[in-house]
Amino acid sequence: MANTVIIGAQWGDEGKGKIVDMLSASSDVIVRFQGGNNAGHTIEANGKQTILHTIPSGILHPGKLCLIGNGVVLDPFVFLKEVDGLNENGIDTSPRRLGISYKTHLIMPYHVALDKAREAYKAGSKIGTTGRGIGPCYEDKVGRVGLRAGDLTNPDLASRKIAAALVEKNFLLKNLYGSEPLDAKTITDQVMAIAPRITPYLTDVSGAVQESVLIGKDVLWEGAQGVHLDVDHGTYPYVTSSNTVSGCGSTGTGIGPNYLQQVLGIAKAYTTRVGAGPFPTELDDKTGAFLREQGHEFGATTGRPRRCGWLDAVVLRESARLCGLTQFALTKIDVLRNLPILKICVDYMYKGHRIEYPPQGENALAEVTPVYEELPGFTEDISHCKHMEALPYNVQKYIQRIEALTQVRIAYVSVGPDRDQTIIC
């Protein structure tokens, strides 16, 4: 699959890490193009689990070039902690195979402090942020006052930016949120102390990606979160702070959209969501609890239990429309084992009308009623199946129905957590 963008087709946690890891074996370059360490990509290989928050999932494959694009917001302290953890496990994270764009904006301690203070202040109207400073960092980026990775090569510039940022941040922390103000010199000293470890990773990501494509190498663009958390196209205001759609693969790495040849959407065989926001197919019952327990649905980043519900084909249709999906990878279908009936939301009822796509108004998704179609479940253990024909008839029919409802071919079916438990269709 040459030059492929991978996106989450639901509300995140679809299993992107596993699919990126699997496809990285046949790719040359893996590049993260948006989000920050609020995403957790879980990879299981040879009985060992690795959770990556910042570094591209392809890092586990020797010899692959892994890049962090300008569309990412990077916490340099988290990045180094992740580097150290991988090094301890014998994974090469040297600058020869891991790079950070000069233009990548850095998450500072004051972003984290502001994020947490705001969420506490909102009390009953919380968005459900992870408190990692993602939103405040993107705000500084849009406000044209952000600190970028390349600024670490200029201590005077970095110091001035930090001091200027804290004028506003400390006013908010102290006078609005009742928190302790932060000291500019202390933060500057902390950041500059780690700068010598960060700056060797700085690279022209745009140039590296273009060069790779032009000489015939395969590039994999790794997205974070999910399409329906996109700041423009998701369930606003219950969204993340970046664009998660496939088009951000271009803007988030500095490469033309003509280089993006395939768009692979990752979707669970059911639906989950973390934090607040509308969720039409949510199951607050025994079936929901079953999915949570069998699917181990607890956030890789926060540990929070995920809300679980039936598969929503309306959400997948919208993802296909927004991202130009060329194929799906269906994950965690093995979790549905032993459910007698499987339901798929095929349409919504909204204000007396049956609709095929989500309504566009703010929080309108909270006002829809799902229209379900029922399919028979299965009891067979599918974790060892290696090809589609080996899957039980009811599982095959479930997969075929998803394809028919979304008009997108399912190219991969995950039947277990390990990278080898994946059927290529």
CSV table of C-alpha atoms in Angstrom, one decimal:
chain,number,residue,atom,x,y,z
A,1,MET,CA,0.0,0.0,0.0
A,2,ALA,CA,2.1,2.9,-1.3
A,3,ASN,CA,1.6,6.3,0.3
A,4,THR,CA,-1.3,5.6,2.6
A,5,VAL,CA,-3.0,7.9,5.2
A,6,ILE,CA,-4.3,6.0,8.2
A,7,ILE,CA,-7.1,7.7,10.2
A,8,GLY,CA,-9.5,6.6,12.9
A,9,ALA,CA,-13.0,6.4,11.5
A,10,GLN,CA,-14.9,6.7,14.8
A,11,TRP,CA,-14.1,8.6,18.1
A,12,GLY,CA,-10.6,7.3,18.5
A,13,ASP,CA,-9.3,4.1,20.1
A,14,GLU,CA,-10.1,2.1,17.0
A,15,GLY,CA,-6.8,0.1,17.0
A,16,LYS,CA,-4.7,2.4,14.7
A,17,GLY,CA,-1.5,1.5,16.5
A,18,LYS,CA,-1.8,-2.2,15.6
A,19,ILE,CA,-2.6,-1.5,12.0
A,20,VAL,CA,0.2,1.1,11.6
A,21,ASP,CA,2.6,-1.3,13.2
A,22,MET,CA,1.5,-4.1,10.8
A,23,LEU,CA,1.7,-1.9,7.7
A,24,SER,CA,5.0,-0.4,8.8
A,25,ALA,CA,6.7,-3.7,8.0
A,26,SER,CA,6.2,-2.9,4.3
A,27,SER,CA,6.7,0.8,4.5
A,28,ASP,CA,9.8,2.9,4.5
A,29,VAL,CA,8.7,6.0,6.2
A,30,ILE,CA,6.1,6.5,9.0
A,31,VAL,CA,5.0,10.1,9.8
A,32,ARG,CA,2.7,11.5,12.5
A,33,PHE,CA,0.8,14.4,11.2
A,34,GLN,CA,-1.5,15.8,14.0
A,35,GLY,CA,-2.4,15.5,17.6
A,36,GLY,CA,-0.2,15.1,20.6
A,37,ASN,CA,0.4,12.8,23.6
A,38,ASN,CA,-3.3,12.7,24.3
A,39,ALA,CA,-3.3,9.8,21.9
A,40,GLY,CA,-2.2,6.3,22.9
A,41,HIS,CA,-1.4,3.7,20.2
A,42,THR,CA,-1.2,0.2,21.7
A,43,ILE,CA,0.8,-2.5,19.9
A,44,GLU,CA,1.1,-6.1,20.9
A,45,ALA,CA,3.7,-8.3,19.3
A,46,ASN,CA,5.2,-11.6,20.4
A,47,GLY,CA,3.2,-11.4,23.7
A,48,LYS,CA,4.6,-7.9,24.6
A,49,GLN,CA,2.6,-4.7,24.8
A,50,THR,CA,4.0,-1.3,23.8
A,51,ILE,CA,2.0,2.0,24.2
A,52,LEU,CA,3.2,4.9,22.2
A,53,HIS,CA,1.9,8.4,22.8
A,54,THR,CA,4.2,10.6,20.6
A,55,ILE,CA,6.6,8.6,18.5
A,56,PRO,CA,5.2,7.0,15.3
A,57,SER,CA,4.2,3.3,15.8
A,58,GLY,CA,6.6,2.2,13.1
A,59,ILE,CA,9.5,2.7,15.5
A,60,LEU,CA,9.3,-1.0,16.5
A,61,HIS,CA,10.4,-2.1,13.1
A,62,PRO,CA,14.2,-1.8,12.6
A,63,GLY,CA,15.4,0.4,9.8
A,64,LYS,CA,12.2,2.5,9.3
A,65,LEU,CA,12.4,6.3,9.2
A,66,CYS,CA,9.9,7.8,11.7
A,67,LEU,CA,9.0,11.5,11.5
A,68,ILE,CA,6.9,13.9,13.6
A,69,GLY,CA,5.3,16.5,11.4
A,70,ASN,CA,4.5,20.2,11.9
A,71,GLY,CA,0.8,19.4,12.5
A,72,VAL,CA,1.7,17.6,15.8
A,73,VAL,CA,2.1,19.4,19.2
A,74,LEU,CA,4.9,17.8,21.0
A,75,ASP,CA,5.6,17.7,24.7
A,76,PRO,CA,9.4,17.4,24.7
A,77,PHE,CA,9.5,15.9,28.2
A,78,VAL,CA,7.1,13.2,27.3
A,79,PHE,CA,9.0,12.6,24.0
A,80,LEU,CA,12.3,12.0,25.9
A,81,LYS,CA,10.6,9.8,28.4
A,82,GLU,CA,9.3,7.7,25.5
A,83,VAL,CA,12.7,7.6,23.8
A,84,ASP,CA,14.3,6.4,27.1
A,85,GLY,CA,11.7,3.7,27.5
A,86,LEU,CA,12.2,2.4,24.0
A,87,ASN,CA,16.0,2.5,24.4
A,88,GLU,CA,15.7,0.4,27.5
A,89,ASN,CA,13.9,-2.2,25.5
A,90,GLY,CA,16.6,-2.2,22.8
A,91,ILE,CA,14.7,-0.1,20.2
A,92,ASP,CA,16.9,2.3,18.2
A,93,THR,CA,15.6,5.8,18.6
A,94,SER,CA,18.6,7.7,17.3
A,95,PRO,CA,18.2,10.8,15.1
A,96,ARG,CA,19.2,8.7,12.0
A,97,ARG,CA,15.8,7.1,12.1
A,98,LEU,CA,13.6,9.5,14.2
A,99,GLY,CA,13.0,13.1,13.3
A,100,ILE,CA,11.0,16.2,14.5
A,101,SER,CA,10.0,19.0,12.2
A,102,TYR,CA,11.5,22.4,13.0
A,103,LYS,CA,7.9,23.7,12.7
A,104,THR,CA,6.4,21.4,15.3
A,105,HIS,CA,4.9,23.4,18.2
A,106,LEU,CA,6.0,22.4,21.7
A,107,ILE,CA,3.7,21.8,24.7
A,108,MET,CA,5.1,23.7,27.6
A,109,PRO,CA,4.3,23.3,31.4
A,110,TYR,CA,2.1,26.3,31.3
A,111,HIS,CA,-0.1,24.7,28.6
A,112,VAL,CA,-0.6,21.7,30.9
A,113,ALA,CA,-1.3,23.9,33.9
A,114,LEU,CA,-3.8,25.9,31.9
A,115,ASP,CA,-5.5,22.8,30.5
A,116,LYS,CA,-6.0,21.3,33.9
A,117,ALA,CA,-7.1,24.6,35.5
A,118,ARG,CA,-9.7,25.2,32.8
A,119,GLU,CA,-11.2,21.7,33.1
A,120,ALA,CA,-11.5,22.0,36.8
A,121,TYR,CA,-13.1,25.4,36.4
A,122,LYS,CA,-15.8,24.1,34.1
A,123,ALA,CA,-17.1,21.7,36.7
A,124,GLY,CA,-20.4,20.3,35.3
A,125,SER,CA,-19.7,21.3,31.7
A,126,LYS,CA,-16.4,19.5,31.1
A,127,ILE,CA,-15.3,18.6,27.6
A,128,GLY,CA,-13.3,15.6,28.8
A,129,THR,CA,-9.8,16.8,28.0
A,130,THR,CA,-6.9,14.6,28.9
A,131,GLY,CA,-5.2,17.5,30.6
A,132,ARG,CA,-2.0,17.1,28.6
A,133,GLY,CA,-1.9,20.8,27.4
A,134,ILE,CA,-2.9,19.9,23.8
A,135,GLY,CA,-5.6,22.5,23.4
A,136,PRO,CA,-3.7,25.5,24.9
A,137,CYS,CA,-0.7,24.6,22.7
A,138,TYR,CA,-2.8,24.6,19.5
A,139,GLU,CA,-4.3,28.0,20.7
A,140,ASP,CA,-0.8,29.5,20.9
A,141,LYS,CA,-0.1,28.1,17.5
A,142,VAL,CA,-3.1,29.7,16.0
A,143,GLY,CA,-2.5,32.9,18.0
A,144,ARG,CA,1.0,33.0,16.5
A,145,VAL,CA,2.8,33.1,19.8
A,146,GLY,CA,3.8,29.4,20.1
A,147,LEU,CA,7.2,28.0,20.8
A,148,ARG,CA,8.4,25.7,18.0
A,149,ALA,CA,10.9,22.9,18.1
A,150,GLY,CA,13.3,24.9,16.0
A,151,ASP,CA,13.3,27.7,18.5
A,152,LEU,CA,15.3,25.5,20.9
A,153,THR,CA,18.4,26.3,18.7
A,154,ASN,CA,18.0,29.9,19.7
A,155,PRO,CA,18.0,30.3,23.5
A,156,ASP,CA,17.3,34.0,23.5
A,157,LEU,CA,14.2,33.6,21.2
A,158,ALA,CA,12.9,30.7,23.3
A,159,SER,CA,13.4,32.6,26.5
A,160,ARG,CA,11.5,35.7,25.1
A,161,LYS,CA,8.6,33.5,23.9
A,162,ILE,CA,8.2,31.8,27.2
A,163,ALA,CA,8.3,35.0,29.2
A,164,ALA,CA,5.8,36.7,26.8
A,165,ALA,CA,3.5,33.7,27.0
A,166,LEU,CA,3.4,33.7,30.8
A,167,VAL,CA,2.2,37.3,31.0
A,168,GLU,CA,-1.2,36.1,29.8
A,169,LYS,CA,-1.1,32.6,31.2
A,170,ASN,CA,-0.3,33.7,34.7
A,171,PHE,CA,-3.0,36.3,34.6
A,172,LEU,CA,-5.5,33.6,33.8
A,173,LEU,CA,-4.1,31.1,36.2
A,174,LYS,CA,-4.1,33.5,39.1
A,175,ASN,CA,-7.1,35.8,38.5
A,176,LEU,CA,-9.6,33.5,36.8
A,177,TYR,CA,-8.7,30.0,37.8
A,178,GLY,CA,-7.3,30.6,41.3
A,179,SER,CA,-4.1,28.7,40.6
A,180,GLU,CA,-0.5,29.5,41.4
A,181,PRO,CA,1.4,31.5,38.7
A,182,LEU,CA,4.4,30.0,37.0
A,183,ASP,CA,8.0,31.3,36.9
A,184,ALA,CA,9.3,32.1,33.4
A,185,LYS,CA,13.0,31.5,34.3
A,186,THR,CA,12.2,28.2,35.9
A,187,ILE,CA,10.4,26.9,32.8
A,188,THR,CA,13.1,28.3,30.5
A,189,ASP,CA,15.8,26.6,32.5
A,190,GLN,CA,13.9,23.3,32.4
A,191,VAL,CA,13.3,23.5,28.7
A,192,MET,CA,16.9,24.6,27.8
A,193,ALA,CA,18.3,21.8,29.9
A,194,ILE,CA,16.7,19.2,27.6
A,195,ALA,CA,17.3,21.2,24.4
A,196,PRO,CA,20.6,19.4,23.7
A,197,ARG,CA,18.7,16.1,23.6
A,198,ILE,CA,15.9,17.5,21.4
A,199,THR,CA,17.8,19.5,18.7
A,200,PRO,CA,19.6,16.5,17.2
A,201,TYR,CA,16.2,15.2,16.1
A,202,LEU,CA,15.3,18.4,14.2
A,203,THR,CA,14.8,17.8,10.5
A,204,ASP,CA,13.0,19.1,7.4
A,205,VAL,CA,10.1,16.7,7.5
A,206,SER,CA,8.5,18.1,4.4
A,207,GLY,CA,11.7,17.6,2.4
A,208,ALA,CA,12.3,14.1,3.9
A,209,VAL,CA,8.8,13.0,2.9
A,210,GLN,CA,9.0,14.4,-0.6
A,211,GLU,CA,12.4,12.9,-1.2
A,212,SER,CA,11.2,9.5,-0.1
A,213,VAL,CA,8.2,9.6,-2.4
A,214,LEU,CA,10.2,10.8,-5.4
A,215,ILE,CA,12.6,7.9,-5.1
A,216,GLY,CA,9.8,5.4,-4.9
A,217,LYS,CA,9.7,4.7,-1.1
A,218,ASP,CA,6.5,3.9,0.6
A,219,VAL,CA,5.2,6.5,3.1
A,220,LEU,CA,2.7,5.8,5.8
A,221,TRP,CA,0.9,8.8,7.4
A,222,GLU,CA,-0.3,8.0,11.0
A,223,GLY,CA,-3.2,9.9,12.4
A,224,ALA,CA,-4.3,10.2,16.0
A,225,GLN,CA,-7.7,10.4,17.6
A,226,GLY,CA,-10.7,9.9,15.3
A,227,VAL,CA,-12.5,11.7,12.5
A,228,HIS,CA,-15.5,12.5,14.7
A,229,LEU,CA,-13.2,14.3,17.1
A,230,ASP,CA,-12.0,16.7,14.3
A,231,VAL,CA,-12.2,20.3,15.5
A,232,ASP,CA,-14.2,21.3,12.3
A,233,HIS,CA,-16.1,18.1,11.4
A,234,GLY,CA,-16.5,16.3,14.7
A,235,THR,CA,-19.1,16.5,17.4
A,236,TYR,CA,-18.2,20.1,18.4
A,237,PRO,CA,-17.6,21.2,21.1
A,238,TYR,CA,-16.8,17.7,22.3
A,239,VAL,CA,-13.8,17.4,20.0
A,240,THR,CA,-10.0,17.5,20.0
A,241,SER,CA,-8.0,20.6,19.1
A,242,SER,CA,-6.7,19.5,15.7
A,243,ASN,CA,-8.0,18.4,12.3
A,244,THR,CA,-8.0,14.6,12.3
A,245,VAL,CA,-9.3,14.0,8.8
A,246,SER,CA,-7.1,12.6,6.0
A,247,GLY,CA,-6.5,16.0,4.4
A,248,CYS,CA,-4.4,17.0,7.4
A,249,GLY,CA,-1.9,14.4,6.3
A,250,SER,CA,-0.9,16.9,3.7
A,251,THR,CA,-1.0,20.1,5.8
A,252,GLY,CA,0.5,18.4,8.9
A,253,THR,CA,3.6,17.2,7.1
A,254,GLY,CA,4.1,19.9,4.4
A,255,ILE,CA,3.5,17.8,1.3
A,256,GLY,CA,1.0,18.1,-1.5
A,257,PRO,CA,-2.3,16.2,-1.4
A,258,ASN,CA,-1.4,14.5,-4.7
A,259,TYR,CA,1.1,12.4,-2.8
A,260,LEU,CA,-1.6,10.8,-0.7
A,261,GLN,CA,-2.7,7.8,-2.8
A,262,GLN,CA,-4.7,5.6,-0.3
A,263,VAL,CA,-6.8,6.5,2.7
A,264,LEU,CA,-7.3,3.6,5.2
A,265,GLY,CA,-10.0,4.1,7.9
A,266,ILE,CA,-9.7,2.1,11.0
A,267,ALA,CA,-13.0,1.1,12.6
A,268,LYS,CA,-13.9,-1.2,15.5
A,269,ALA,CA,-16.6,-3.8,14.9
A,270,TYR,CA,-18.5,-1.9,17.6
A,271,THR,CA,-18.2,1.7,18.7
A,272,THR,CA,-16.5,3.4,21.7
A,273,ARG,CA,-16.0,6.9,23.0
A,274,VAL,CA,-14.1,8.4,25.9
A,275,GLY,CA,-15.2,11.5,27.7
A,276,ALA,CA,-18.2,13.7,27.1
A,277,GLY,CA,-20.2,14.2,23.9
A,278,PRO,CA,-23.2,12.6,22.1
A,279,PHE,CA,-23.0,8.9,21.3
A,280,PRO,CA,-26.2,7.6,19.6
A,281,THR,CA,-25.6,3.9,19.9
A,282,GLU,CA,-24.2,3.9,23.5
A,283,LEU,CA,-25.2,0.9,25.6
A,284,ASP,CA,-25.6,1.6,29.3
A,285,ASP,CA,-26.6,-2.0,30.0
A,286,LYS,CA,-25.1,-5.6,30.3
A,287,THR,CA,-24.2,-5.6,26.6
A,288,GLY,CA,-22.2,-2.4,27.0
A,289,ALA,CA,-20.5,-3.8,30.1
A,290,PHE,CA,-19.7,-7.0,28.1
A,291,LEU,CA,-18.1,-5.1,25.3
A,292,ARG,CA,-16.0,-3.0,27.8
A,293,GLU,CA,-14.8,-6.1,29.7
A,294,GLN,CA,-14.2,-8.3,26.6
A,295,GLY,CA,-12.6,-5.5,24.6
A,296,HIS,CA,-10.5,-4.2,27.6
A,297,GLU,CA,-11.9,-0.8,26.8
A,298,PHE,CA,-9.9,1.4,29.1
A,299,GLY,CA,-7.9,4.4,27.7
A,300,ALA,CA,-4.3,3.8,26.9
A,301,THR,CA,-3.5,7.4,27.8
A,302,THR,CA,-5.9,8.1,30.7
A,303,GLY,CA,-7.0,4.7,31.9
A,304,ARG,CA,-10.6,6.0,31.8
A,305,PRO,CA,-13.3,3.4,31.0
A,306,ARG,CA,-14.6,3.8,27.5
A,307,ARG,CA,-18.3,4.1,26.7
A,308,CYS,CA,-19.4,1.3,24.5
A,309,GLY,CA,-22.2,0.7,22.0
A,310,TRP,CA,-23.3,-0.9,18.8
A,311,LEU,CA,-21.5,-0.2,15.4
A,312,ASP,CA,-22.7,3.0,13.9
A,313,ALA,CA,-22.7,2.9,10.1
A,314,VAL,CA,-23.8,6.5,9.9
A,315,VAL,CA,-20.6,7.6,11.6
A,316,LEU,CA,-18.6,5.4,9.2
A,317,ARG,CA,-20.4,6.8,6.2
A,318,GLU,CA,-19.5,10.3,7.3
A,319,SER,CA,-15.9,9.3,7.8
A,320,ALA,CA,-15.8,7.9,4.2
A,321,ARG,CA,-17.2,11.2,2.9
A,322,LEU,CA,-14.9,13.5,4.8
A,323,CYS,CA,-11.7,11.5,4.2
A,324,GLY,CA,-12.2,9.9,0.8
A,325,LEU,CA,-11.7,6.4,2.3
A,326,THR,CA,-10.5,3.8,-0.1
A,327,GLN,CA,-10.7,1.0,2.4
A,328,PHE,CA,-11.4,0.0,6.0
A,329,ALA,CA,-9.5,-2.1,8.5
A,330,LEU,CA,-12.1,-3.7,10.9
A,331,THR,CA,-10.7,-4.3,14.4
A,332,LYS,CA,-11.9,-6.2,17.5
A,333,ILE,CA,-14.5,-8.3,15.8
A,334,ASP,CA,-13.5,-11.1,18.0
A,335,VAL,CA,-14.9,-9.1,21.0
A,336,LEU,CA,-18.4,-9.7,19.7
A,337,ARG,CA,-18.1,-13.5,20.2
A,338,ASN,CA,-21.0,-15.0,22.3
A,339,LEU,CA,-23.4,-12.1,21.7
A,340,PRO,CA,-26.6,-13.7,20.3
A,341,ILE,CA,-27.7,-10.7,18.3
A,342,LEU,CA,-25.5,-8.1,16.6
A,343,LYS,CA,-27.0,-4.7,15.9
A,344,ILE,CA,-25.8,-2.1,13.4
A,345,CYS,CA,-27.1,1.5,13.3
A,346,VAL,CA,-27.9,1.9,9.6
A,347,ASP,CA,-29.6,5.4,9.7
A,348,TYR,CA,-30.9,8.0,12.2
A,349,MET,CA,-34.3,9.4,12.8
A,350,TYR,CA,-34.0,13.2,13.3
A,351,LYS,CA,-36.9,15.5,13.7
A,352,GLY,CA,-39.3,13.1,12.0
A,353,HIS,CA,-36.9,12.3,9.1
A,354,ARG,CA,-34.8,9.3,8.4
A,355,ILE,CA,-31.3,10.5,7.5
A,356,GLU,CA,-28.1,8.7,6.3
A,357,TYR,CA,-25.5,11.2,7.5
A,358,PRO,CA,-25.1,13.1,10.9
A,359,PRO,CA,-27.1,16.3,11.2
A,360,GLN,CA,-24.9,19.4,11.1
A,361,GLY,CA,-26.0,21.6,14.0
A,362,GLU,CA,-24.1,21.8,17.2
A,363,ASN,CA,-24.8,18.9,19.5
A,364,ALA,CA,-27.5,17.7,17.0
A,365,LEU,CA,-26.2,14.2,17.3
A,366,ALA,CA,-27.6,14.1,20.8
A,367,GLU,CA,-31.1,14.5,19.3
A,368,VAL,CA,-31.0,11.5,16.9
A,369,THR,CA,-32.5,8.1,17.4
A,370,PRO,CA,-30.6,5.2,15.8
A,371,VAL,CA,-32.3,2.9,13.3
A,372,TYR,CA,-31.0,-0.6,13.9
A,373,GLU,CA,-30.7,-3.7,11.8
A,374,GLU,CA,-30.2,-7.0,13.5
A,375,LEU,CA,-27.8,-9.8,12.4
A,376,PRO,CA,-27.2,-13.1,14.1
A,377,GLY,CA,-24.2,-13.4,16.4
A,378,PHE,CA,-21.5,-16.1,16.6
A,379,THR,CA,-20.0,-18.3,19.2
A,380,GLU,CA,-16.9,-19.7,17.4
A,381,ASP,CA,-13.3,-18.7,18.4
A,382,ILE,CA,-12.0,-16.7,15.4
A,383,SER,CA,-8.7,-15.7,16.9
A,384,HIS,CA,-6.7,-18.2,14.9
A,385,CYS,CA,-8.4,-17.5,11.5
A,386,LYS,CA,-5.9,-16.6,8.8
A,387,HIS,CA,-8.2,-15.9,5.9
A,388,MET,CA,-11.8,-14.7,5.3
A,389,GLU,CA,-13.1,-18.1,4.2
A,390,ALA,CA,-12.1,-19.5,7.6
A,391,LEU,CA,-14.4,-17.1,9.4
A,392,PRO,CA,-17.9,-18.3,10.5
A,393,TYR,CA,-20.7,-17.5,8.1
A,394,ASN,CA,-22.3,-15.0,10.5
A,395,VAL,CA,-19.0,-13.1,10.8
A,396,GLN,CA,-18.6,-12.9,7.1
A,397,LYS,CA,-22.2,-11.7,6.7
A,398,TYR,CA,-21.5,-9.0,9.3
A,399,ILE,CA,-18.5,-7.8,7.4
A,400,GLN,CA,-20.3,-7.8,4.1
A,401,ARG,CA,-23.1,-5.8,5.6
A,402,ILE,CA,-20.7,-3.1,6.8
A,403,GLU,CA,-19.2,-2.9,3.3
A,404,ALA,CA,-22.7,-2.5,1.7
A,405,LEU,CA,-23.7,0.2,4.2
A,406,THR,CA,-20.6,2.3,3.8
A,407,GLN,CA,-19.7,1.5,0.1
A,408,VAL,CA,-16.1,1.0,1.3
A,409,ARG,CA,-14.2,-2.3,1.0
A,410,ILE,CA,-12.9,-3.9,4.1
A,411,ALA,CA,-9.3,-4.8,3.4
A,412,TYR,CA,-8.1,-6.0,6.8
A,413,VAL,CA,-9.9,-7.8,9.6
A,414,SER,CA,-8.3,-8.0,13.1
A,415,VAL,CA,-9.3,-11.1,15.0
A,416,GLY,CA,-7.1,-10.5,18.1
A,417,PRO,CA,-4.6,-8.0,19.7
A,418,ASP,CA,-1.4,-9.4,18.3
A,419,ARG,CA,0.0,-8.0,15.0
A,420,ASP,CA,-0.2,-11.5,13.5
A,421,GLN,CA,-3.9,-11.9,14.3
A,422,THR,CA,-4.9,-10.0,11.2
A,423,ILE,CA,-6.6,-11.2,8.0
A,424,ILE,CA,-5.7,-9.5,4.8
A,425,CYS,CA,-8.7,-9.6,2.5
